[in-house]
Coordinates of C-alpha atoms in Angstrom, one line a residue:
M1 CA 266.6 29.5 128.6
A2 CA 267.3 32.9 127.0
P3 CA 270.6 34.5 127.8
Q4 CA 270.5 37.3 130.4
G5 CA 269.5 40.6 128.7
Q6 CA 267.9 38.9 125.7
G7 CA 264.5 38.8 127.4
A8 CA 264.8 42.5 128.3
A9 CA 265.6 43.3 124.7
S10 CA 262.7 41.2 123.5
R11 CA 260.3 43.0 125.9
K12 CA 261.6 46.3 124.7
S13 CA 261.0 45.4 121.1
L14 CA 257.4 44.5 121.9
A15 CA 256.7 47.7 123.9
P16 CA 254.9 50.4 121.9
R17 CA 257.3 53.0 120.5
E18 CA 257.3 56.2 122.4
S19 CA 256.7 59.4 120.4
V20 CA 257.4 63.1 120.6
I21 CA 254.6 65.3 119.2
V22 CA 255.7 68.7 117.8
V23 CA 252.8 71.1 117.2
M24 CA 253.4 74.2 115.0
H25 CA 251.1 76.9 113.8
S26 CA 251.2 78.4 110.4
N27 CA 251.0 81.9 111.9
Q28 CA 254.6 81.5 113.0
S29 CA 257.0 82.8 110.3
K30 CA 260.6 83.1 111.3
R31 CA 260.3 80.8 114.3
D32 CA 257.9 78.2 113.0
V33 CA 260.4 75.4 113.1
E34 CA 262.0 76.5 116.4
A35 CA 259.9 73.9 118.3
M36 CA 261.1 71.1 116.0
D37 CA 264.8 72.2 116.4
W38 CA 264.3 72.3 120.2
A39 CA 262.8 68.8 120.3
L40 CA 265.6 67.2 118.3
K41 CA 268.3 68.9 120.4
H42 CA 266.8 68.2 123.8
V43 CA 264.2 65.4 124.1
V44 CA 264.2 63.1 121.0
R45 CA 266.1 59.8 121.4
R46 CA 267.3 57.2 118.9
G47 CA 264.4 55.1 117.8
D48 CA 261.7 57.6 118.7
N49 CA 258.7 58.4 116.5
V50 CA 258.5 62.2 115.9
I51 CA 255.0 63.4 114.8
V52 CA 254.8 66.9 113.5
L53 CA 251.3 68.5 113.6
G54 CA 251.1 71.5 111.3
V55 CA 248.1 73.6 112.3
I56 CA 247.0 75.7 109.4
G57 CA 244.1 78.1 108.9
G58 CA 240.9 77.2 107.1
C59 CA 242.1 77.7 103.5
G60 CA 239.3 80.2 102.9
V61 CA 236.6 77.6 103.7
K62 CA 234.9 78.3 107.0
N63 CA 234.6 75.5 109.7
I64 CA 236.5 72.9 107.8
C65 CA 238.7 70.3 109.7
F66 CA 241.0 68.7 107.2
P67 CA 243.8 66.4 108.4
F68 CA 246.4 65.6 105.8
N69 CA 249.0 63.0 106.6
M70 CA 252.1 63.6 104.5
G71 CA 254.5 61.1 106.1
M72 CA 258.0 62.4 105.6
G73 CA 259.2 61.1 102.2
F74 CA 255.5 61.7 101.1
S75 CA 254.7 58.1 100.5
A76 CA 251.6 57.8 102.7
I77 CA 248.8 60.3 102.0
W78 CA 245.2 60.2 103.3
E79 CA 242.6 62.9 103.4
R80 CA 239.3 63.6 105.2
I81 CA 237.0 66.6 105.1
D82 CA 234.5 67.5 107.8
C83 CA 232.2 70.4 106.8
S84 CA 230.5 70.2 110.2
T85 CA 227.8 72.8 110.7
T86 CA 227.8 75.4 107.9
G87 CA 226.7 73.3 105.0
Q88 CA 229.3 75.1 102.8
E89 CA 231.0 72.9 100.3
P90 CA 234.7 73.4 99.7
R91 CA 235.9 74.3 96.3
P92 CA 238.0 71.3 95.2
K93 CA 240.4 73.1 92.9
E94 CA 241.0 76.0 95.2
L95 CA 241.5 73.7 98.2
A96 CA 243.8 71.3 96.3
E97 CA 246.0 74.2 95.2
E98 CA 246.2 75.6 98.7
I99 CA 247.0 72.1 100.1
E100 CA 249.8 71.6 97.6
R101 CA 251.3 75.0 98.3
K102 CA 251.3 74.3 102.1
K103 CA 252.7 70.8 101.5
Q104 CA 255.6 72.2 99.5
Q105 CA 256.3 74.9 102.1
C106 CA 256.3 72.3 104.9
Q107 CA 258.5 69.9 102.9
S108 CA 261.0 72.7 102.3
K109 CA 261.2 73.7 106.0
L110 CA 261.3 70.2 107.4
Q111 CA 263.7 68.6 104.9
P112 CA 266.8 69.4 106.9
F113 CA 265.2 67.8 110.0
Y114 CA 264.2 64.8 108.0
R115 CA 267.9 64.2 107.2
R116 CA 268.8 64.6 110.9
C117 CA 266.1 62.1 111.9
K118 CA 267.1 59.5 109.3
K119 CA 270.7 59.7 110.5
N120 CA 269.7 59.1 114.1
E121 CA 267.2 56.3 113.3
V122 CA 264.3 58.5 114.2
N123 CA 261.0 58.0 112.4
L124 CA 259.5 61.4 111.2
E125 CA 255.8 61.7 110.4
V126 CA 254.2 64.9 109.3
K127 CA 250.5 65.8 109.5
L128 CA 248.9 69.0 108.2
T129 CA 245.6 70.0 109.6
F130 CA 243.4 72.7 108.0
G131 CA 240.9 74.6 110.2
C132 CA 241.2 72.1 113.1
C133 CA 241.1 73.2 116.7
P134 CA 244.8 72.9 118.0
I135 CA 243.7 71.5 121.3
K136 CA 241.4 68.8 119.8
I137 CA 243.9 67.6 117.1
T138 CA 246.8 67.5 119.7
V139 CA 244.8 65.5 122.2
E140 CA 243.5 63.1 119.6
Q141 CA 247.0 62.5 118.3
A142 CA 248.3 62.0 121.9
Q143 CA 245.6 59.4 122.6
N144 CA 246.8 57.3 119.6
S145 CA 250.6 57.6 119.8
N146 CA 252.0 57.0 123.3
P147 CA 253.7 60.4 123.6
R148 CA 256.5 61.0 126.0
W149 CA 256.7 64.8 125.2
I150 CA 254.5 67.3 123.5
I151 CA 256.3 70.4 122.2
L152 CA 254.1 73.5 121.4
D153 CA 255.5 76.4 119.5
S154 CA 255.2 79.9 121.1
Y155 CA 252.0 80.7 119.2
L156 CA 250.2 77.7 120.7
K157 CA 251.7 77.9 124.3
K158 CA 248.5 79.5 125.6
Y159 CA 246.9 76.0 125.3
K160 CA 249.5 74.2 127.3
M161 CA 247.6 73.8 130.6
I162 CA 244.4 72.6 128.8
I163 CA 246.4 70.0 126.8
Y164 CA 248.4 69.0 129.8
N165 CA 245.2 68.3 131.8
E166 CA 244.0 66.0 129.0
V167 CA 247.1 64.0 128.3
G168 CA 249.4 64.3 131.4
C169 CA 252.7 63.7 129.6
N170 CA 255.7 66.1 129.6
I171 CA 254.9 69.4 127.9
A172 CA 257.3 72.0 126.6
A173 CA 255.9 75.4 125.4
M174 CA 258.4 77.5 123.4
K175 CA 259.2 81.0 124.6
G176 CA 261.8 81.9 121.9
N177 CA 265.6 82.0 121.9
D178 CA 265.7 78.2 122.7
L179 CA 263.8 78.8 125.9
A180 CA 260.8 76.7 126.9
T181 CA 258.4 76.5 129.8
L182 CA 258.5 72.9 131.1
I183 CA 255.6 71.0 132.7
P184 CA 256.8 67.5 133.9
S185 CA 254.7 64.4 133.4
R186 CA 252.2 63.6 136.2
N187 CA 253.4 60.1 136.6
G188 CA 257.1 60.9 136.4
Q189 CA 257.7 58.2 133.8
G190 CA 259.1 58.1 130.3
G191 CA 262.8 57.9 130.4
T192 CA 263.8 61.5 129.8
S193 CA 260.5 62.7 131.3
G194 CA 260.4 65.7 133.5
A195 CA 262.5 68.8 133.7
A196 CA 265.2 66.9 135.6
S197 CA 266.2 65.2 132.4
C198 CA 266.1 68.5 130.5
N199 CA 268.6 69.8 133.0
K200 CA 271.0 67.1 131.8
L201 CA 270.4 68.2 128.3
N202 CA 271.2 71.9 129.2
V203 CA 267.7 73.2 128.5
P204 CA 267.6 76.8 129.7
H205 CA 264.8 77.7 132.2
D206 CA 262.8 80.9 131.9
D207 CA 263.0 81.9 135.6
D208 CA 263.9 80.7 139.1
S209 CA 260.4 79.5 139.7
S210 CA 260.7 77.0 136.8
S211 CA 264.0 75.8 138.2
T212 CA 262.3 75.2 141.5
A213 CA 259.6 73.2 139.9
S214 CA 262.3 71.2 138.0
R215 CA 264.2 70.4 141.2
Q216 CA 261.0 69.2 142.8
A217 CA 260.3 67.0 139.7
S218 CA 263.8 65.5 139.9
A219 CA 263.3 64.6 143.5
G220 CA 260.0 62.8 142.7
Q221 CA 257.8 65.5 144.2
S222 CA 255.0 67.3 142.4
P223 CA 255.1 71.2 142.3
A224 CA 252.9 73.0 144.9
W225 CA 249.7 73.8 142.9
Y226 CA 247.9 75.1 145.9
P227 CA 246.4 78.5 144.6
V228 CA 248.6 81.4 145.5
S229 CA 245.6 83.6 146.4
W230 CA 244.9 81.2 149.4
R231 CA 248.4 81.3 150.8
S232 CA 249.5 83.4 153.7
G233 CA 250.4 87.0 152.8
F234 CA 248.1 87.2 149.7
P235 CA 246.7 89.3 148.2
R236 CA 249.4 91.9 148.4
A237 CA 251.0 94.8 146.6
F238 CA 253.7 94.0 144.0
S239 CA 256.4 96.1 142.5
E240 CA 256.8 96.4 138.8
A241 CA 260.2 94.7 139.1
E242 CA 258.5 91.7 140.7
L243 CA 256.0 91.6 137.8
E244 CA 258.8 91.7 135.3
A245 CA 260.5 88.7 136.9
I246 CA 257.1 86.9 137.0
T247 CA 256.3 87.5 133.3
H248 CA 259.9 87.2 132.0
G249 CA 260.0 91.0 131.3
F250 CA 256.5 91.1 129.9
S251 CA 257.8 89.2 126.9
K252 CA 255.6 88.6 123.9
E253 CA 255.9 84.9 124.5
N254 CA 254.1 85.4 127.8
I255 CA 251.1 87.2 126.3
V256 CA 247.8 85.3 126.7
L257 CA 245.6 88.1 125.4
E258 CA 246.8 91.4 123.9
V259 CA 244.4 94.3 123.6
R260 CA 246.9 96.9 122.4
D261 CA 250.5 98.0 122.9
G262 CA 251.3 95.6 125.7
I263 CA 248.0 96.1 127.5
G264 CA 246.4 92.7 128.0
V265 CA 246.9 89.5 130.0
Y266 CA 250.2 87.8 130.6
E267 CA 251.1 84.5 132.2
G268 CA 253.9 84.0 134.6
M269 CA 255.2 81.9 137.5
L270 CA 255.1 82.9 141.2
Q271 CA 256.3 80.6 144.0
G272 CA 256.2 77.6 141.6
C273 CA 252.6 78.2 140.5
P274 CA 251.3 79.7 137.3
V275 CA 249.5 83.1 137.6
L276 CA 247.9 85.6 135.3
V277 CA 248.9 89.3 135.2
R278 CA 246.3 91.6 133.7
A279 CA 247.7 95.0 132.6
F280 CA 245.5 98.1 132.4
A281 CA 246.3 101.5 130.9
G282 CA 247.0 104.1 133.6
N283 CA 243.7 105.9 132.7
D284 CA 241.5 102.8 132.6
E285 CA 238.5 103.7 134.9
R286 CA 237.7 100.0 135.4
F287 CA 240.8 99.2 137.4
W288 CA 240.0 100.9 140.8
P289 CA 236.4 99.7 141.1
T290 CA 237.5 96.2 140.2
L291 CA 240.4 96.3 142.7
K292 CA 238.0 97.6 145.4
I293 CA 235.5 94.8 144.8
L294 CA 238.1 92.0 144.5
S295 CA 239.9 93.2 147.6
R296 CA 236.9 92.6 149.8
I297 CA 235.7 89.2 148.5
H298 CA 237.2 85.7 148.9
H299 CA 235.4 82.6 147.9
R300 CA 236.4 79.1 146.7
N301 CA 234.4 79.6 143.5
I302 CA 235.7 83.0 142.5
L303 CA 238.9 83.7 140.6
N304 CA 240.5 85.4 143.6
L305 CA 243.0 88.2 143.6
V306 CA 246.7 87.4 144.1
G307 CA 247.8 91.0 144.2
H308 CA 248.0 94.4 142.5
C309 CA 250.6 96.9 141.2
C310 CA 250.1 100.6 140.6
T311 CA 252.7 102.7 138.7
A312 CA 252.6 106.1 137.1
T313 CA 251.7 104.7 133.7
N314 CA 250.3 101.2 134.2
L315 CA 248.1 99.3 136.6
F316 CA 248.1 95.5 137.2
L317 CA 246.0 92.8 138.8
L318 CA 247.3 89.3 139.5
F319 CA 245.1 86.2 139.6
D320 CA 245.5 82.4 140.0
Y321 CA 246.0 80.7 136.6
P322 CA 242.9 78.7 135.6
C323 CA 244.8 75.7 134.2
M324 CA 241.8 74.2 132.3
G325 CA 240.8 77.4 130.6
N326 CA 237.2 78.7 130.6
L327 CA 234.0 76.8 130.4
E328 CA 233.2 78.1 126.9
I329 CA 236.2 76.5 125.3
N330 CA 235.6 73.2 127.2
L331 CA 232.1 73.2 125.7
L332 CA 233.2 74.1 122.2
V333 CA 235.9 71.3 121.9
D334 CA 234.3 67.9 121.6
D335 CA 236.9 65.9 123.5
L336 CA 236.8 68.4 126.4
A337 CA 233.0 68.5 126.4
K338 CA 232.8 64.7 126.7
N339 CA 234.8 65.0 129.9
L340 CA 232.1 67.1 131.4
P341 CA 229.3 64.6 132.2
W342 CA 226.0 65.7 133.6
K343 CA 227.0 65.3 137.2
A344 CA 230.1 67.6 136.5
R345 CA 227.8 70.2 134.8
W346 CA 225.4 70.1 137.7
H347 CA 228.2 70.7 140.1
I348 CA 229.4 73.7 137.9
A349 CA 225.9 75.1 138.2
L350 CA 226.0 74.7 141.9
D351 CA 229.5 76.3 142.2
I352 CA 228.7 79.4 140.1
G353 CA 225.3 79.7 141.7
G354 CA 227.0 79.6 145.1
S355 CA 229.5 82.3 144.1
L356 CA 226.6 84.6 143.0
Q357 CA 224.7 83.8 146.2
Y358 CA 227.8 84.9 148.1
L359 CA 228.0 88.1 146.2
H360 CA 224.3 88.9 146.4
E361 CA 223.5 87.8 149.9
E362 CA 226.6 87.5 152.0
C363 CA 228.7 90.5 151.0
V364 CA 226.3 92.9 152.6
T365 CA 228.5 94.9 155.0
D366 CA 229.2 97.5 152.3
G367 CA 226.4 96.5 150.0
A368 CA 225.6 93.5 147.9
I369 CA 227.7 92.9 144.7
V370 CA 226.3 92.2 141.2
H371 CA 228.6 90.6 138.6
L372 CA 226.7 91.7 135.4
S373 CA 228.8 89.5 133.1
V374 CA 227.9 85.9 134.0
S375 CA 228.6 83.6 131.0
S376 CA 230.6 80.5 130.1
S377 CA 233.5 82.6 128.8
Y378 CA 233.8 84.1 132.3
V379 CA 233.7 80.8 134.2
S380 CA 237.2 79.4 134.7
L381 CA 238.0 75.8 135.3
S382 CA 241.1 74.9 137.4
C383 CA 242.9 71.7 138.4
G384 CA 241.0 69.7 141.0
S385 CA 237.7 70.3 139.3
I386 CA 237.3 73.8 140.9
T387 CA 235.0 76.1 139.0
M388 CA 235.4 79.9 139.5
L389 CA 233.6 83.0 138.4
A390 CA 236.0 85.4 136.8
Y391 CA 236.1 88.9 135.2
F392 CA 234.8 91.6 137.6
A393 CA 235.3 94.6 135.3
S394 CA 231.5 95.1 135.0
A395 CA 230.7 94.3 138.7
R396 CA 229.0 96.9 140.9
V397 CA 228.4 97.4 144.6
L398 CA 224.8 98.0 145.5
K399 CA 225.4 100.3 148.4
D400 CA 222.6 102.2 150.1
E401 CA 223.6 105.8 150.2
G402 CA 221.6 107.1 153.2
A403 CA 218.6 109.4 152.5
S404 CA 216.4 106.8 154.2
N405 CA 214.0 109.6 155.3
V406 CA 212.6 109.9 151.8
D407 CA 210.5 106.8 151.2
S408 CA 210.1 107.4 147.4
R409 CA 213.9 107.6 146.9
T410 CA 214.4 104.4 149.0
W411 CA 211.8 102.6 146.9
R412 CA 213.4 103.6 143.6
R413 CA 216.8 102.6 144.8
N414 CA 215.5 99.2 146.0
E415 CA 213.8 98.7 142.7
E416 CA 217.0 99.4 140.8
H417 CA 218.9 96.9 143.0
D418 CA 216.3 94.2 142.3
E419 CA 216.6 94.8 138.6
L420 CA 220.4 94.5 138.7
I421 CA 220.1 91.3 140.8
A422 CA 217.7 90.1 138.1
V423 CA 220.3 90.7 135.4
D424 CA 222.7 88.2 137.2
I425 CA 219.9 85.7 137.7
H426 CA 218.9 85.9 134.0
D427 CA 222.5 85.5 132.9
Y428 CA 222.8 82.5 135.2
G429 CA 219.8 81.0 133.5
V430 CA 221.6 81.5 130.1
L431 CA 224.7 79.8 131.6
L432 CA 222.4 76.8 132.6
I433 CA 221.2 76.6 129.0
E434 CA 224.8 76.5 127.9
L435 CA 225.5 73.6 130.3
I436 CA 222.4 71.8 129.1
S437 CA 223.0 72.2 125.4
G438 CA 226.8 72.3 125.3
M439 CA 226.7 75.4 123.2
S440 CA 228.1 78.9 123.6
A441 CA 225.5 81.6 123.8
R442 CA 228.1 84.1 122.5
L443 CA 228.9 82.0 119.4
F444 CA 225.5 80.4 118.7
Q445 CA 224.9 80.0 115.0
R446 CA 222.4 77.1 114.8
Q447 CA 219.4 78.7 113.2
G448 CA 219.6 81.8 111.0
V449 CA 220.7 85.3 111.5
G450 CA 219.5 87.0 114.6
Q451 CA 218.4 84.0 116.6
S452 CA 220.0 83.6 120.0
L453 CA 220.7 80.4 121.9
I454 CA 217.8 81.3 124.2
D455 CA 215.4 82.0 121.2
W456 CA 216.2 78.4 120.1
A457 CA 216.3 76.5 123.3
L458 CA 213.7 78.1 125.5
P459 CA 210.6 77.2 123.4
L460 CA 211.8 73.6 123.2
L461 CA 212.3 73.3 127.0
E462 CA 208.9 75.0 127.7
K463 CA 207.1 72.4 125.6
G464 CA 209.0 69.5 127.2
S465 CA 211.3 68.7 124.2
I466 CA 214.3 68.4 126.5
D467 CA 216.0 65.7 124.4
D468 CA 216.2 68.1 121.5
V469 CA 218.3 70.5 123.6
L470 CA 220.6 68.1 125.5
D471 CA 224.2 68.0 124.5
P472 CA 224.4 64.8 122.4
R473 CA 228.1 64.3 123.2
V474 CA 227.4 63.4 126.8
V475 CA 226.3 59.9 127.6
E476 CA 223.4 59.8 130.1
E477 CA 223.9 57.5 133.1
M478 CA 221.7 56.4 136.0
N479 CA 220.3 59.3 138.1
D480 CA 221.4 61.9 135.4
S481 CA 217.8 62.6 134.4
R482 CA 217.1 64.0 137.8
M483 CA 220.0 66.4 137.7
I484 CA 219.2 67.4 134.1
Q485 CA 215.6 68.1 135.1
Q486 CA 216.8 70.3 138.0
L487 CA 219.0 72.3 135.6
V488 CA 216.1 72.8 133.2
N489 CA 213.7 73.8 136.1
A490 CA 216.2 76.4 137.3
A491 CA 216.9 77.7 133.8
L492 CA 213.2 78.2 133.1
L493 CA 212.8 79.9 136.5
C494 CA 215.6 82.3 135.8
L495 CA 214.6 83.2 132.3
R496 CA 210.9 83.5 132.8
S497 CA 210.7 85.2 136.2
N498 CA 209.5 88.9 136.3
P499 CA 212.3 91.3 137.5
S500 CA 209.5 93.8 138.3
A501 CA 207.7 91.6 140.7
S502 CA 206.2 93.1 143.8
A503 CA 208.5 93.8 146.8
G504 CA 209.5 90.7 148.7
H505 CA 208.6 88.4 145.7
C506 CA 211.7 89.1 143.6
L507 CA 213.7 85.9 142.7
S508 CA 216.9 85.4 144.7
M509 CA 219.9 83.2 144.1
S510 CA 219.1 81.2 147.2
Q511 CA 215.7 80.2 145.6
V512 CA 217.4 79.4 142.3
L513 CA 220.1 77.3 144.0
A514 CA 217.4 75.4 145.9
V515 CA 215.8 74.4 142.6
V516 CA 219.1 73.3 141.1
R517 CA 219.6 71.1 144.2
G518 CA 216.0 69.8 144.0
D519 CA 214.9 71.1 147.4
H520 CA 211.2 70.2 147.7
L521 CA 210.4 72.9 150.2
A522 CA 211.9 75.5 147.9
M523 CA 210.0 74.1 145.0
T524 CA 206.7 74.5 147.0
K525 CA 207.5 78.1 147.8
R526 CA 208.4 78.7 144.2
R527 CA 205.0 77.5 143.1
E528 CA 203.3 80.0 145.4
L529 CA 205.5 83.0 144.4
F530 CA 205.8 82.2 140.6
P531 CA 202.7 80.4 139.4
D532 CA 203.2 81.4 135.8
V533 CA 206.7 79.9 135.7
N534 CA 205.5 76.8 137.6
R535 CA 203.1 76.0 134.7
K536 CA 206.0 76.2 132.3
L537 CA 208.0 73.8 134.5
Q538 CA 205.1 71.3 134.8
S539 CA 204.8 71.2 131.0
S540 CA 208.6 70.5 130.6
S541 CA 208.9 67.7 133.2
V542 CA 210.9 64.6 132.0
Q543 CA 208.5 61.7 131.8

């Protein structure tokens, strides 16, 4: 019988070695090794495997993904090139020279860390990736290396919630000056997992909200992720001092999107939850109409308002943080798109259609609201599979302005309203095509210059070649064909309906949603009102 403790040691030796993944972007200059230094000081333990992912631009060759495993000590080298969709061939000499230059730069910067790792029995592996999506390459590595921590440098911190949702381990996103935003593992496992262990290692926190989340993690509780906008007392007015505390002084590390001179979108923490703070210039005419619209709407599938702030020089709007990013990036990244099966895409269509139905048909006290910017880039995905319509800068209130005694003026006004409603319905049809094809209408490049996603997809759907349009990354399961057909039917209805139809026959979101749901009564009414579209639908039916 093995002595006590020997069995435990044996089991430990058989267990897969835990890893710490450090992801650094080449755009970082002075602080590009800060994430590595932070990892070694705070979370790496003796015997760990440290994997450094160096994310580098495309080396002058568009759309190339080129992983390059250096291995520290440079004994193990492997190469792979994926010239996915452009057909452009890389120039071997130019590419080899660029790789060698980047390799030498990386070796020079990481050599001191290599010595530290060797001294502490830590295995260090370095991988350079050229032109790869940081999210995709990080998630792929995490799936193959049993990570306890993923450390993102400050340039890549904007992806932290998307990566966290995919892998679930501890995440640290650098903020500069040895500060990091910490997101504890969902399962609370992994030795030094969670911010509680970081407290023991004297990791500084960025604000009191992070400390609160850390205390919850150390007590075995998960942070309160219930959206702030749905809590009592919100939305409300904020002071600029409150926003400075939320965004860590509007620091550059908190910028998600910068338009110019600090005007843009910041991330922050409020009551233990992540929020977005959108800054406007004081003379931006979009702010007041947007605030007016968002102040009067509240819907599960709309990115709701948390609050606002008005100063002499700047204006701010606060929103819940969509932790899974927008729909467009989830469709563009293969690993994320595979996690959106047909049933999930059908539910996204229902959710966004429901939010438009709410705006068009239920917000009628002061006039219906049109969004006028419906697209996958303005559809946000949050934890808990909640889909939300975002970005209301283009939205308008369709308010009747009296003058009902003049019939011709009333008719012209109603005609304009119908045309604006038709814009939303058409854009919703484009969104359905994006869901069906897995492509972005904004970034579509499949067939030659000037051709849009609709130019390519619509003729195929109309002649029944649905398989040629379907996203090949999604595996079709039982009953999926019915949902796919309903998405196709609704897309064709939206994109081929006549916005100038006679009064009372204009397409509404209620009718479109009924088609998405497969409502037989609505389909019968649709055949009566839109016979031309019905012929298109019959020709495209899945056999």
